[in-house]
Coordinates of C-alpha atoms and ligand atoms in Angstrom, one line a residue:
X126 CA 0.0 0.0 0.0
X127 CA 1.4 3.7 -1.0
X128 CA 0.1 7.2 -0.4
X129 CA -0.2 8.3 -3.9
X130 CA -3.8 8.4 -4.6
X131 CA -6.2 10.2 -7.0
X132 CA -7.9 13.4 -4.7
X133 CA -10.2 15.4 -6.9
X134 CA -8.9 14.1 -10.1
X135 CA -5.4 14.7 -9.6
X136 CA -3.0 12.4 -8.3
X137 CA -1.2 13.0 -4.7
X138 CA 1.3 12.4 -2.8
X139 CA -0.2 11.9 0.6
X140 CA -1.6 15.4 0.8
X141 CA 0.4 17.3 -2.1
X142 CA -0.7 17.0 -5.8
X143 CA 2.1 16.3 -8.0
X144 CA 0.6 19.0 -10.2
X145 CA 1.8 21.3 -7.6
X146 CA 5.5 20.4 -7.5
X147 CA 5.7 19.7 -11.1
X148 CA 4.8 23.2 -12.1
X149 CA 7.3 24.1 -8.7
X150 CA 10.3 22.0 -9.5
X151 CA 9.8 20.7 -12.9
X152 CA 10.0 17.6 -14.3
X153 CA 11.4 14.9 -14.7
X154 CA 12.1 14.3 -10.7
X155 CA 10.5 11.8 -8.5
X156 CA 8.7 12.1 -5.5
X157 CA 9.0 10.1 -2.2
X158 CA 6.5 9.9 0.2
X159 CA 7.6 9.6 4.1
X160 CA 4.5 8.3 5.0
X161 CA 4.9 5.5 2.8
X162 CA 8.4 4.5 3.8
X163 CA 7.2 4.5 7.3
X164 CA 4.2 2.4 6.7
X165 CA 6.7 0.1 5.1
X166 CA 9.2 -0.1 8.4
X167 CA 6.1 -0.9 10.6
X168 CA 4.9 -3.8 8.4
X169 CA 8.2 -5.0 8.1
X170 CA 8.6 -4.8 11.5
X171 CA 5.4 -6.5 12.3
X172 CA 6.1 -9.6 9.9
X173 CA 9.2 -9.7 12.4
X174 CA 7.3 -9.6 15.9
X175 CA 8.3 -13.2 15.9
X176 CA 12.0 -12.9 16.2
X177 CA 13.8 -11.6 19.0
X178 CA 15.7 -8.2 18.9
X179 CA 16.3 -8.3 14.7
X180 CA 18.7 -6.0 13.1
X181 CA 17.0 -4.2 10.2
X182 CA 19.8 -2.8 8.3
X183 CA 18.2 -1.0 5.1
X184 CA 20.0 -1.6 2.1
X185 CA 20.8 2.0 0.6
X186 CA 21.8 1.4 -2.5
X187 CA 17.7 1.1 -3.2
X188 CA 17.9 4.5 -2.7
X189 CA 20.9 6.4 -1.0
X190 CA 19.2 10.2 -0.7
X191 CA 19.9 11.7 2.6
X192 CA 16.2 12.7 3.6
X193 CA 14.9 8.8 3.1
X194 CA 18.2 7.6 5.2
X195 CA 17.6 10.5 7.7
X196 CA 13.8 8.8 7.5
X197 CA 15.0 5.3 8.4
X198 CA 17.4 6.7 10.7
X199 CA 14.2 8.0 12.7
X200 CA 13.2 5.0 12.4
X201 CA 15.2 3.3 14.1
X202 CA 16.8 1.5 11.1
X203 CA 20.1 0.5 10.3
X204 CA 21.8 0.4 7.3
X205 CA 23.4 -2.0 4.7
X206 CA 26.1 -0.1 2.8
X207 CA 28.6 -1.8 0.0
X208 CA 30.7 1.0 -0.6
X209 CA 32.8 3.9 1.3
X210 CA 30.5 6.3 -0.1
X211 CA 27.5 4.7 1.0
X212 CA 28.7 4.4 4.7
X213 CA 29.2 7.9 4.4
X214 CA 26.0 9.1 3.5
X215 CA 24.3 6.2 6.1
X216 CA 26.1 8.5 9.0
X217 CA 25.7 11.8 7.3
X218 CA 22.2 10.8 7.6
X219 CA 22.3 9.7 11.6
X220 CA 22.3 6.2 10.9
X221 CA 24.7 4.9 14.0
X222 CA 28.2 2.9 12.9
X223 CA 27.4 0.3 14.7
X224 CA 23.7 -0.6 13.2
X225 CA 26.0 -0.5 9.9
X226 CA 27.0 -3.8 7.9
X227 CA 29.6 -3.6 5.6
X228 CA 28.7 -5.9 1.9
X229 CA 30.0 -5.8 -1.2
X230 CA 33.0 -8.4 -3.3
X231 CA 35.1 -5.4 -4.1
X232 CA 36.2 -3.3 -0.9
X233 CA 39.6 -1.8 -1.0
X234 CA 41.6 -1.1 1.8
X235 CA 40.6 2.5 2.0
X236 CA 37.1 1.1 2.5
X237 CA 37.9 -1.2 5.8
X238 CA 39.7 1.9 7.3
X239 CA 36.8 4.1 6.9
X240 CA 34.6 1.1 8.4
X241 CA 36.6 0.2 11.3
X242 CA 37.6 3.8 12.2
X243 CA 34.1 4.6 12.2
X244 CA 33.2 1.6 14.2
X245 CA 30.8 -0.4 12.0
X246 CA 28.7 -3.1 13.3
X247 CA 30.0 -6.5 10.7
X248 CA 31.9 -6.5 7.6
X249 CA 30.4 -9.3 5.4
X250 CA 33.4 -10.8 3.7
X251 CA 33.0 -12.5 0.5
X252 CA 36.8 -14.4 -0.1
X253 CA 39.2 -15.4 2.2
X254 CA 41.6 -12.7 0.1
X255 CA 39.4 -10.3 1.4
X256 CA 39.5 -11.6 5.1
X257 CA 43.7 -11.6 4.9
X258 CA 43.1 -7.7 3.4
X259 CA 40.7 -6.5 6.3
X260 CA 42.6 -8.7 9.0
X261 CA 45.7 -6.6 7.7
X262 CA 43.9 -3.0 7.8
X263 CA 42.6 -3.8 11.3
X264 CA 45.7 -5.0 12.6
X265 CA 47.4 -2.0 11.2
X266 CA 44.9 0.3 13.2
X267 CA 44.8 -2.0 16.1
X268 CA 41.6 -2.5 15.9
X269 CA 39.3 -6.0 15.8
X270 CA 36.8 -6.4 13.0
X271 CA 32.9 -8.5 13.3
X272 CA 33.1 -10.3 10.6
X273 CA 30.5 -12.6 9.0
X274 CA 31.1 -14.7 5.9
X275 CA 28.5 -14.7 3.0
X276 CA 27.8 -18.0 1.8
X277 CA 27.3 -18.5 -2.0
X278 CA 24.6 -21.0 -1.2
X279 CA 24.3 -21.9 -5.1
X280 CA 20.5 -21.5 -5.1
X281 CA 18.6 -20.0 -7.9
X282 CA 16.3 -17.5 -6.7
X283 CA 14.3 -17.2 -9.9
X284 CA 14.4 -13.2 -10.7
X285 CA 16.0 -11.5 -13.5
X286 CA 19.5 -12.9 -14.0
X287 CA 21.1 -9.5 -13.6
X288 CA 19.6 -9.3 -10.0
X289 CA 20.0 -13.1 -9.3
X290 CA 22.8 -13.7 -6.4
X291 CA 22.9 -16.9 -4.9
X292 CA 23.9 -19.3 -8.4
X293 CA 27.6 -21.1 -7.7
X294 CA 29.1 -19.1 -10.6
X295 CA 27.9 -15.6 -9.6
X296 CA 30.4 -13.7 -8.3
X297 CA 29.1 -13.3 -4.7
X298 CA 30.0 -15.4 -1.7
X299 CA 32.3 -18.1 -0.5
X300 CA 31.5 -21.2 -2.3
X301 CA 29.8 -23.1 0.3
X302 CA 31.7 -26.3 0.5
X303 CA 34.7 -24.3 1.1
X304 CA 32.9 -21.9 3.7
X305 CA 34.3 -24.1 7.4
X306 CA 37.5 -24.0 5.4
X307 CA 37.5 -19.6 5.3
X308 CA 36.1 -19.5 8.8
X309 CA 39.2 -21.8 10.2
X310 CA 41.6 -19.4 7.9
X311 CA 39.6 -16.5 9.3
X312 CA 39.8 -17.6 12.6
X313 CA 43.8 -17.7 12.9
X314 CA 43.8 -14.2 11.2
X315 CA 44.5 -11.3 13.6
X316 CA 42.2 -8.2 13.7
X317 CA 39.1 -10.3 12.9
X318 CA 35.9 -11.8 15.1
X319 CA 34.7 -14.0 12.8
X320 CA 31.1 -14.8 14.6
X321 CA 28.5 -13.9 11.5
X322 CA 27.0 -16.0 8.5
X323 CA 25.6 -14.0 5.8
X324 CA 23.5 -15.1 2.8
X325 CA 21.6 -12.7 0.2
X326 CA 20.4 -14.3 -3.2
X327 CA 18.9 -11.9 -5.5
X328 CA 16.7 -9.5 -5.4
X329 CA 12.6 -8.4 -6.5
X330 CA 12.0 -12.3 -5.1
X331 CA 8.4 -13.7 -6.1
X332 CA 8.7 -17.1 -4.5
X333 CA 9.8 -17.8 -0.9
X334 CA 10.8 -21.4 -1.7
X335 CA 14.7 -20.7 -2.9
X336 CA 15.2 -18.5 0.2
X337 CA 13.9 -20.8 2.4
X338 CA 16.2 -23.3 0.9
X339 CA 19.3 -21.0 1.0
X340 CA 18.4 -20.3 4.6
X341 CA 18.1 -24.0 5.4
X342 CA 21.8 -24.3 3.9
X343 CA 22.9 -21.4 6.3
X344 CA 21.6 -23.5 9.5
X345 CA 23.4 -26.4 8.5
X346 CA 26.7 -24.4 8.1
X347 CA 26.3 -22.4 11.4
X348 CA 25.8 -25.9 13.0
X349 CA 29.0 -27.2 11.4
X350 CA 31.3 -24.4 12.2
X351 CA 29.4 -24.6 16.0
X352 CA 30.7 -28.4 15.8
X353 CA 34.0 -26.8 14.7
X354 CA 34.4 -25.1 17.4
X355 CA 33.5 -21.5 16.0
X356 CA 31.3 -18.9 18.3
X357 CA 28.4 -17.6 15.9
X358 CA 26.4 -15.1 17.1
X359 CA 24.4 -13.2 13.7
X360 CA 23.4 -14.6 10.5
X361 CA 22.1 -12.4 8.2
X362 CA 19.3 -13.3 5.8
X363 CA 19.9 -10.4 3.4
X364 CA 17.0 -8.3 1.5
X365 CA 15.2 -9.8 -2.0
X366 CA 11.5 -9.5 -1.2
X367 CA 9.9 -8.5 -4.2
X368 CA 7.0 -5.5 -4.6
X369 CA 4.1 -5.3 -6.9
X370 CA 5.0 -3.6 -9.5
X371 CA 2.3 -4.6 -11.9
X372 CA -1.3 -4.5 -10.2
X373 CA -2.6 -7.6 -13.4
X374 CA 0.0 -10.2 -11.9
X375 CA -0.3 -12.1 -8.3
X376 CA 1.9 -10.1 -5.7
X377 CA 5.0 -11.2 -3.8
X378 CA 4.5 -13.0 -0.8
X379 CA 3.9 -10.5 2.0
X380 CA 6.5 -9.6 4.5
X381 CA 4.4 -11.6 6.9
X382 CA 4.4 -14.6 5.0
X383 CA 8.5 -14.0 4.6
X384 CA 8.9 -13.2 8.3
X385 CA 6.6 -16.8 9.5
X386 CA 9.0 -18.5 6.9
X387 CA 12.1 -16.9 8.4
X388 CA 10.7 -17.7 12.0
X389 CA 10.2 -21.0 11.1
X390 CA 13.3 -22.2 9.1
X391 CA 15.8 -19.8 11.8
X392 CA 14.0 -21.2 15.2
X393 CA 16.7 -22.7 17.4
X394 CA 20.0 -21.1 15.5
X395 CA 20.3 -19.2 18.5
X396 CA 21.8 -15.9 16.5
X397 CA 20.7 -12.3 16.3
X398 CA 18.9 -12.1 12.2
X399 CA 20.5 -9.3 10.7
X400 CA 18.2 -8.4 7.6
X401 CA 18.7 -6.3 4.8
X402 CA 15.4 -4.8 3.1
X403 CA 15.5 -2.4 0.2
X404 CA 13.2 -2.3 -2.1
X405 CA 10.5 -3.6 -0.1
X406 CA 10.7 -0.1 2.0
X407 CA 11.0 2.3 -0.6
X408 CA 9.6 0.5 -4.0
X409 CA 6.4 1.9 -3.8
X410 CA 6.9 5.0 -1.5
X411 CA 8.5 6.7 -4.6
X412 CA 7.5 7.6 -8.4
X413 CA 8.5 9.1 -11.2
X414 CA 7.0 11.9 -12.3
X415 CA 7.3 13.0 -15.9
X416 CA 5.7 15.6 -18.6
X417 CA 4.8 14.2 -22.4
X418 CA 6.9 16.2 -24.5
X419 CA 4.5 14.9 -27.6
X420 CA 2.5 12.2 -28.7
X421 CA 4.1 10.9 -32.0
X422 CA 2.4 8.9 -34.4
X423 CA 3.9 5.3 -34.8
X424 CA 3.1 2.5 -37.0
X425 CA 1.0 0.4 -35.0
X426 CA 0.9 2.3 -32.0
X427 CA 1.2 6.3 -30.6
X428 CA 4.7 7.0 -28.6
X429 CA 4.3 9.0 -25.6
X430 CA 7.5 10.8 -25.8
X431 CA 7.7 12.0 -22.0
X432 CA 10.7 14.3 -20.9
X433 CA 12.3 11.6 -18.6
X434 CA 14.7 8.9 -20.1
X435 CA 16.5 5.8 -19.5
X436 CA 19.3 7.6 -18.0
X437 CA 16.7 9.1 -15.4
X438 CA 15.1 5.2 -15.1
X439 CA 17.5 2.8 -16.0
X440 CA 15.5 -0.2 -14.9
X441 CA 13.3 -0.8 -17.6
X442 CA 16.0 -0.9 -20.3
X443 CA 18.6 -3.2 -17.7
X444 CA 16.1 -5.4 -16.3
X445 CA 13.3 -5.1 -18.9
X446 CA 11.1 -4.2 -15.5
X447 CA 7.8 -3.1 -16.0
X448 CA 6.5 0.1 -14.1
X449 CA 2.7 1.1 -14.1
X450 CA 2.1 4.7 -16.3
X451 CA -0.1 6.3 -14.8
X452 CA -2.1 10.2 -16.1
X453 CA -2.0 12.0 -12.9
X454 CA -5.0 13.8 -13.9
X455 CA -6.8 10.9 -16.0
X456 CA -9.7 12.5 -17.7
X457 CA -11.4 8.5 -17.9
X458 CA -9.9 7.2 -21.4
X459 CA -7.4 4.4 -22.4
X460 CA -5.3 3.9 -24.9
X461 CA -2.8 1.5 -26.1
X462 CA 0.8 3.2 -26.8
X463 CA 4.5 2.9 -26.4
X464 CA 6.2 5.2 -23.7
X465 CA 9.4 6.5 -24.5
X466 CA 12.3 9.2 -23.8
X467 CA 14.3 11.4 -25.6
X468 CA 17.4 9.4 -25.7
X469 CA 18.9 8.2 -28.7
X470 CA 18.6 4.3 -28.2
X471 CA 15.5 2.2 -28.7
X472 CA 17.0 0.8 -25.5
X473 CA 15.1 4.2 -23.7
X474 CA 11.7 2.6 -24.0
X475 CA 9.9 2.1 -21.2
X476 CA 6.9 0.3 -22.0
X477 CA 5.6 -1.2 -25.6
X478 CA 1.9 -1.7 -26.9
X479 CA 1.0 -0.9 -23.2
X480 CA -2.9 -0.3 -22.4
X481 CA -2.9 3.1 -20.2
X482 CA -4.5 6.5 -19.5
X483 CA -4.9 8.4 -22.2
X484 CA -2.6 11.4 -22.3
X485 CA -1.2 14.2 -24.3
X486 CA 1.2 16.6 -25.1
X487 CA 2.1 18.8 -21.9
X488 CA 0.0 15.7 -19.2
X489 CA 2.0 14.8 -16.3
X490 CA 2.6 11.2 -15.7
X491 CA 3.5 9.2 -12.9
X492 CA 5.8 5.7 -13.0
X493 CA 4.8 4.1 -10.1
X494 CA 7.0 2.3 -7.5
X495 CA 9.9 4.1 -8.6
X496 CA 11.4 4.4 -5.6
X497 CA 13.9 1.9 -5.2
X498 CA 16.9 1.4 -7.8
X499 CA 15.4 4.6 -9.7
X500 CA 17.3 8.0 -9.1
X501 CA 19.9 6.2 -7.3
X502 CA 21.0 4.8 -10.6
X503 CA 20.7 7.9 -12.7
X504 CA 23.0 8.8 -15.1
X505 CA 23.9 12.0 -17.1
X506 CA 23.6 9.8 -20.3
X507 CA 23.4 12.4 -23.9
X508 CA 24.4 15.2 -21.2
X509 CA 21.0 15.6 -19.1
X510 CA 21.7 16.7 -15.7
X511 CA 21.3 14.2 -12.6
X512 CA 17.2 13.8 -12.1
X513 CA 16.1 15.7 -9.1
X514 CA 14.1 14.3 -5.9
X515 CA 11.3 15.7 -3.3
X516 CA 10.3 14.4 -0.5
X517 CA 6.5 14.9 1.1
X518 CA 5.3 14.4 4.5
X519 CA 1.5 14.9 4.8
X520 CA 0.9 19.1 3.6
X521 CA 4.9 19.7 3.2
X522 CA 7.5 18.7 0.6
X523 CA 10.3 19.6 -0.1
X524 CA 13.4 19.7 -2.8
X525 CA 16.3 17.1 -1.5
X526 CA 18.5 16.7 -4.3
X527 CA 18.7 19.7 -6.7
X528 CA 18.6 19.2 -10.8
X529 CA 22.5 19.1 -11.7
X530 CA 22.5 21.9 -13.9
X531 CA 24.3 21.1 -17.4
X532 CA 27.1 24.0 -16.7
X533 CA 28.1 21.4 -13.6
X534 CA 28.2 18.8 -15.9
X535 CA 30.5 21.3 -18.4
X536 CA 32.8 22.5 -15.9
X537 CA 33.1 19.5 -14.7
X538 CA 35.2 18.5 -17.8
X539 CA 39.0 19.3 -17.7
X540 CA 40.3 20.7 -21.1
X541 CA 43.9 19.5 -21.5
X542 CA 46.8 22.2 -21.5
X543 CA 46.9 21.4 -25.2
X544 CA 44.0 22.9 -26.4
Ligands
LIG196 N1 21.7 -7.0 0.5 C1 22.6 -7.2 -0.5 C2 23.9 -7.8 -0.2 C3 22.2 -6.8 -1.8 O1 23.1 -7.0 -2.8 C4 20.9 -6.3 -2.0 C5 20.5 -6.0 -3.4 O2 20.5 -6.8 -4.3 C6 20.1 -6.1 -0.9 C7 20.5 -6.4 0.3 C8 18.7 -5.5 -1.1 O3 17.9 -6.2 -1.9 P1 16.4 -5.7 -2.0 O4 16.4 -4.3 -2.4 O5 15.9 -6.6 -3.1 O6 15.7 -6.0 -0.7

């Protein structure tokens, strides 16, 4: 459930219509609603009242602004960061180190100092090369790292390949039969507290049935390296659970039907749950809003050429996701069209022979559930400035990331001292 509802014909968010900051702020930029991502927490929360004390640690790379941290941060969330940058902007936002968990195959050296100095909460190591680098850094600091390993737990978690995880040849995780091999290397290394499991599979998940089985892999392991003579004390379950995106196909499984399933397979391990949620908090608490440029005549269909593009929505064109287009002042007719931006590649289409509101030129529309991997993955693709994003709390909104104007894009080119 969202706050962005039709209110005397015009769509709002919560109690703003998107009229209003569209004619304010211009468009493209999407809008978040607070309300929303709260709602979210709670429910997520609630699908959890089953498991002691769990660590909710939201993953920001679904969407890294400052004013939805500084949201989840009031929240009482944590966060889930796979990259120095992201850590930063998890404290800049009040999000405390040690609710932080460090993820990601690739951190560099620079990246364990920044996480130890600021005190994290777990690093979750993906290679035994990475555990001799961070056992390294810390020693070098003097400092002792939480560690937990993530298990590749070769489980197929049925999503779109780009977004799948948890297969043996993707590139995340310790292979498991080799995982009670890392923790007995890790466990001689100085500067690390090797005492986690971590697992994560994929992502927009529609079926509980391959997390439950990577889960069930991740018990057996902690009993092993228990039986081995390790001291595990987390294991975290990652993110993954899908949103509706599309209102004509059955939805995800609920958060309460993932938290009975986690409560069931995880009862006895005996470990705090460290959990990882993205999308499912912000999916739906954001959208897209966009003007049509023009409607251009097409072969079989009209293109609603809208002022936002792929480089301002990647996910359509990457994952081939599917995003509901909505008028946000419908006047009561359909049509069947193809929704498009300006960019030069067919790849900036986001929606083909699609049944919608009918629009035309100078109409607003809304994508819907655009608030996870949407600005965050912006680009400045045929030199259109970084999207901008508002934020709206019942009457109030507010600008939180400013259009990147082009001259910052132009100064921000070097000419050599050759021409
Ligand atoms: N944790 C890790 C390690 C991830 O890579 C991701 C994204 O794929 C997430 C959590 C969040 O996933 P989601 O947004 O599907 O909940």
């Amino acid at each position: 459930m969202d706050h962005f509802e039709i209110k005397d014909g015009v769509m709002h968010a919560e109690g703003v219509p998107l009229t209003r900051i569209a004619e304010e702020a211009g468009t493209p930029i999407y809008v978040y609603s607070t309300a929303t991502i709260e709602r979210h927490v709670r429910v997520f929360r609630e699908a959890l009242a089953g498991i002691a004390d769990p660590w909710i640690a939201f993953a920001v790379k679904a969407n890294p602004n400052r004013a939805v941290l500084a949201t989840l941060a009031k929240a009482g969330l944590g966060a889930d960061v796979v990259s120095g940058g992201e850590l930063m902007r998890a404290r800049a936002a009040g999000i405390p180190a040690a609710k932080i968990v460090f993820s990601g195959v690739g951190k560099t050296a620079e990246e364990m100092a920044l996480g130890l100095k600021e005190g994290i909460g777990q690093f979750n190591l993906e290679s035994v090369e990475e555990a001799e680098m961070l056992s390294e850094v810390a020693t070098s600091l003097g400092l002792t790292a939480k560690v937990a390993f993530r298990i590749n737990p070769d489980v197929d978690a049925g999503t779109h390949s780009k977004i799948s995880t948890g297969r043996a040849d993707d590139k995340f995780g310790i292979v498991y039969d080799r995982a009670v091999a890392a923790y007995a290397r890790a466990a001689e290394l100085p500067g690390l507290d090797p005492t986690g499991v971590a697992v994560h599979i994929g992502s927009q998940l529609t079926d509980l049935t391959p997390s439950r089985a990577a889960f069930e892999r991740v018990g057996v392991l902690i009993a092993e390296l228990r039986a081995a003579g390790h001291t595990i004390t987390t294991a975290d379950l990652g993110g993954g659970l899908g949103v509706p995106y599309n209102p004509a196909v059955p939805a995800p499984p609920s958060p309460a039907d993932y938290g009975a399933m986690v409560a069931d397979v995880t009862a006895g391990w005996d470990v705090r749950l460290i959990f990882e949620p993205g999308r499912v908090i912000v999916g739906n608490a954001g959208v897209m809003l966009t003007r049509v440029i023009r409607v251009k005549e097409g072969k079989t269909y009209p293109f609603v050429v809208v002022d936002a593009g792929m480089n301002d929505l990647l996910r359509p064109s990457l994952y081939d996701a599917w995003h509901n287009i909505r008028a946000v002042e419908p006047n009561g007719d359909t049509f069947i069209a193809n929704i498009v931006g300006p960019i030069c590649e067919t790849g900036d289409t986001f929606a083909r022979s699609r049944e919608m509101d009918k629009v035309e030129a100078g109409d607003l529309v809304a994508f819907m559930t655009a608030g996870a991997y949407g600005a965050t993955m912006a680009n400045t693709y045929n030199s259109r400035g970084l999207v901008p994003e508002a934020i709206v709390s019942g009457e109030e909104w507010a600008v939180v990331r400013d259009r990147q104007p082009i001259e910052a894009l132009i100064e921000a080119d070097k000419l050599p001292p050759w021409l």
